[in-house]
Amino acid sequence: MEKKEKKYTQQIIIGSGPAGYTAAIYSARSNIKTILITGPNPGGQLIQTNEIENWPGDYNNLSGIKLMDRMLNHVKKFSIDIRDDIITSVNFKKYPFELYGEENIYFSTSIIIATGSSTKLLNIPSETIYMGKGISTCAICDGFFYKNKIIAVVGGGNSALEETIYLSNIAQTVHLIHRRNQFRADKILINRLYTQIKNNKNIIIHFNSCIIDILGDNIVMNKIQVYSEIEKKNYQLNISGLFIAIGHIPNSKIFSKYIDIKDNYIKIGYNNLMKTQTSIPGIFAAGDVSDHIYKQAITAAASGCMAAIDAEKYLNASKCN
Ligand code: FAD
Ligand code: NAP
């Protein structure tokens, strides 16, 4: 087995979404020796969207890939050590803090956790059998495979509505399955969904409905079993693809032994003068991993900035001790 290299630094940023990249830009400008670890999903969640309409100043054809690529180039302008690695465990009882990656072991006097969140799943046993074999969590990545096919999207938030609208321009029919009779999505998206239904006529909404099983031939899925709360009965839909868009779970598990966490979100606000500090001084959290309310690109970026400023304050103070 190849021996892992040991890397020592002043600051580690875990994550390459809007929070991580913004933190890196601010840390670089403060001359803090920083390593940024990109993780399993370089660029973060926004890579999954083909149109961002709420990034201020960028109102024309802004895709997630384009925005995150520009943020990466912005980070590269400075002397930040960017590592394609995934942190698998940590030891926050040691100081400098220790982080164990798939590639290297890192030692750092401060840490910014910006690990974001991952797609929540339905928790139906057959979901794992058909993941990647008809089930997807990313319309932009996989939508093309369902050209002129009958498919379904589950969820009622911004992601589900965006994916439904996007997929309705590719697939023959899109069934949108939502557990309540009201969408959680922004009004503008709800209006856009109904306009699309009026124009394309290929979206069928199933309110008050939940998916209770995913069926197939063990190679690919071919139908779902749906329960209607209104009719109090099950029915089946023959579909080739199912897109799951029911929210996200913060990526906090590897830290849970050491820092305070509530409902999977890392708790911050332990220091009035460093709002992004976690329950351990020197460890900060930013973006969706610590935000149970807003969960937007701009709020993630803003909290990345705050975490970098807080970490700089912490590092400067510890120098004087
Ligand atoms: P993320 O973007 O989730 O990035 C997390 C980073 O952490 C990733 O780079 C990942 O590789 C890394 N990571 C995770 N675990 C580890 C580990 N163990 N080791 C190392 N690195 C790790 N918001 C908007 O404002 N506008 C939109 O139009 C919009 N569209 C969206 C569309 C979709 C389909 C989705 C899913 C979300 C959308 N959002 C949108 C929300 C927005 O994407 C998030 O709020 C934002 O990306 C959060 O940024 P973040 O940096 O906190 O985390
Ligand atoms: P979300 O807002 O949490 O919505 C999740 C949806 O899935 C809700 O409608 C929820 O139903 C439903 N749901 C949750 N668990 C379920 C289950 N087990 N079975 C069936 N349905 C379930 O998640 P999201 O849409 O992924 O959005 C996440 C964040 O990213 C939000 O802050 C959002 O604003 C942001 N985002 C923004 C944009 C944009 O600005 N254009 C685009 C995408 C995402 P209930 O409604 O009943 O709770």
Short mmCIF file of C-alpha atoms and ligand atoms in Angstrom, two decimals, residues 14-21 37-49 51-55 68 85-88 114-119 137 158-159 162-163 248 251 254-255 286-289 294-301 303, ligand 1:
data_model
loop_
_atom_site.label_atom_id
_atom_site.label_comp_id
_atom_site.label_asym_id
_atom_site.label_seq_id
_atom_site.Cartn_x
_atom_site.Cartn_y
_atom_site.Cartn_z
CA ILE A 14 -12.92 21.12 3.25
CA GLY A 15 -15.17 21.51 0.22
CA SER A 16 -15.19 23.17 -3.20
CA GLY A 17 -18.72 24.58 -3.40
CA PRO A 18 -19.52 28.32 -3.19
CA ALA A 19 -18.71 28.33 0.56
CA GLY A 20 -15.31 26.62 0.19
CA TYR A 21 -14.18 28.63 -2.84
CA ILE A 37 -9.74 19.89 -0.48
CA THR A 38 -12.21 19.50 -3.33
CA GLY A 39 -13.96 16.32 -2.14
CA PRO A 40 -16.16 13.87 -4.02
CA ASN A 41 -18.08 16.58 -5.86
CA PRO A 42 -15.77 19.33 -7.18
CA GLY A 43 -17.80 22.51 -7.64
CA GLY A 44 -20.53 21.29 -5.28
CA GLN A 45 -24.26 21.05 -5.83
CA LEU A 46 -24.55 23.87 -8.36
CA ILE A 47 -22.89 21.64 -10.97
CA GLN A 48 -26.32 19.98 -11.20
CA THR A 49 -28.17 23.04 -12.46
CA GLU A 51 -29.64 27.85 -15.08
CA ILE A 52 -28.94 30.09 -12.12
CA GLU A 53 -31.16 33.16 -12.02
CA ASN A 54 -30.40 34.51 -8.58
CA TRP A 55 -26.64 35.09 -8.58
CA MET A 68 -18.26 27.13 -10.40
CA ASP A 85 -8.84 14.40 -2.01
CA ILE A 86 -11.73 13.23 0.18
CA ILE A 87 -11.56 13.47 3.97
CA THR A 88 -12.66 10.15 5.44
CA ALA A 114 -17.73 23.60 3.89
CA THR A 115 -18.86 20.09 2.99
CA GLY A 116 -22.38 21.13 1.93
CA SER A 117 -25.05 18.48 1.61
CA SER A 118 -25.93 15.40 -0.40
CA THR A 119 -29.19 14.34 -1.99
CA THR A 137 -30.59 12.48 -8.52
CA ASN A 158 -37.21 24.31 -6.10
CA SER A 159 -35.08 21.36 -7.24
CA GLU A 162 -36.66 23.01 -11.94
CA GLU A 163 -35.93 19.39 -12.87
CA HIS A 248 -30.56 17.26 1.01
CA ASN A 251 -22.39 16.12 5.05
CA ILE A 254 -17.36 12.39 9.91
CA PHE A 255 -17.25 15.32 12.36
CA ALA A 286 -19.89 27.58 6.37
CA GLY A 287 -22.57 26.96 3.77
CA ASP A 288 -25.28 24.30 3.62
CA VAL A 289 -23.56 22.03 6.16
CA TYR A 294 -31.49 29.55 3.65
CA LYS A 295 -29.43 26.99 1.66
CA GLN A 296 -28.66 29.26 -1.32
CA ALA A 297 -25.49 29.76 -3.35
CA ILE A 298 -25.21 33.38 -2.26
CA THR A 299 -25.69 32.60 1.45
CA ALA A 300 -23.15 29.75 1.22
CA ALA A 301 -20.62 32.09 -0.43
CA SER A 303 -20.79 32.45 5.06
P1 FAD B 1 -21.95 22.34 -1.78
O1 FAD B 1 -22.24 23.10 -3.01
O2 FAD B 1 -22.81 21.18 -1.41
O3 FAD B 1 -20.43 21.84 -1.84
C1 FAD B 1 -19.93 20.94 -0.89
C2 FAD B 1 -18.51 20.59 -1.22
O4 FAD B 1 -17.97 19.79 -0.16
C3 FAD B 1 -18.35 19.75 -2.49
O5 FAD B 1 -17.30 20.31 -3.26
C4 FAD B 1 -17.94 18.37 -2.00
O6 FAD B 1 -17.06 17.72 -2.89
C5 FAD B 1 -17.21 18.72 -0.70
N1 FAD B 1 -17.19 17.61 0.27
C6 FAD B 1 -18.24 16.92 0.79
N2 FAD B 1 -17.80 15.94 1.62
C7 FAD B 1 -16.43 16.03 1.62
C8 FAD B 1 -15.39 15.28 2.26
N3 FAD B 1 -15.65 14.25 3.06
N4 FAD B 1 -14.10 15.63 2.00
C9 FAD B 1 -13.82 16.68 1.20
N5 FAD B 1 -14.76 17.43 0.60
C10 FAD B 1 -16.04 17.09 0.78
N6 FAD B 1 -28.93 27.88 -5.05
C11 FAD B 1 -29.09 29.09 -5.59
O7 FAD B 1 -28.83 30.10 -4.93
N7 FAD B 1 -29.51 29.22 -6.89
C12 FAD B 1 -29.82 28.18 -7.67
O8 FAD B 1 -30.21 28.34 -8.82
C13 FAD B 1 -29.66 26.87 -7.12
N8 FAD B 1 -29.93 25.79 -7.86
C14 FAD B 1 -29.77 24.56 -7.32
C15 FAD B 1 -30.07 23.45 -8.11
C16 FAD B 1 -29.92 22.18 -7.60
C17 FAD B 1 -30.27 20.99 -8.46
C18 FAD B 1 -29.45 22.00 -6.27
C19 FAD B 1 -29.26 20.61 -5.72
C20 FAD B 1 -29.16 23.10 -5.47
C21 FAD B 1 -29.31 24.39 -5.98
N9 FAD B 1 -29.06 25.53 -5.23
C22 FAD B 1 -29.20 26.77 -5.77
C23 FAD B 1 -28.55 25.44 -3.84
C24 FAD B 1 -27.01 25.61 -3.85
O9 FAD B 1 -26.46 24.72 -4.79
C25 FAD B 1 -26.42 25.33 -2.47
O10 FAD B 1 -27.03 26.18 -1.52
C26 FAD B 1 -24.90 25.59 -2.47
O11 FAD B 1 -24.26 24.83 -3.47
C27 FAD B 1 -24.27 25.26 -1.12
O12 FAD B 1 -22.90 25.50 -1.20
P2 FAD B 1 -21.86 24.82 -0.22
O13 FAD B 1 -20.52 25.33 -0.62
O14 FAD B 1 -22.29 25.00 1.18
O15 FAD B 1 -21.96 23.25 -0.48
#
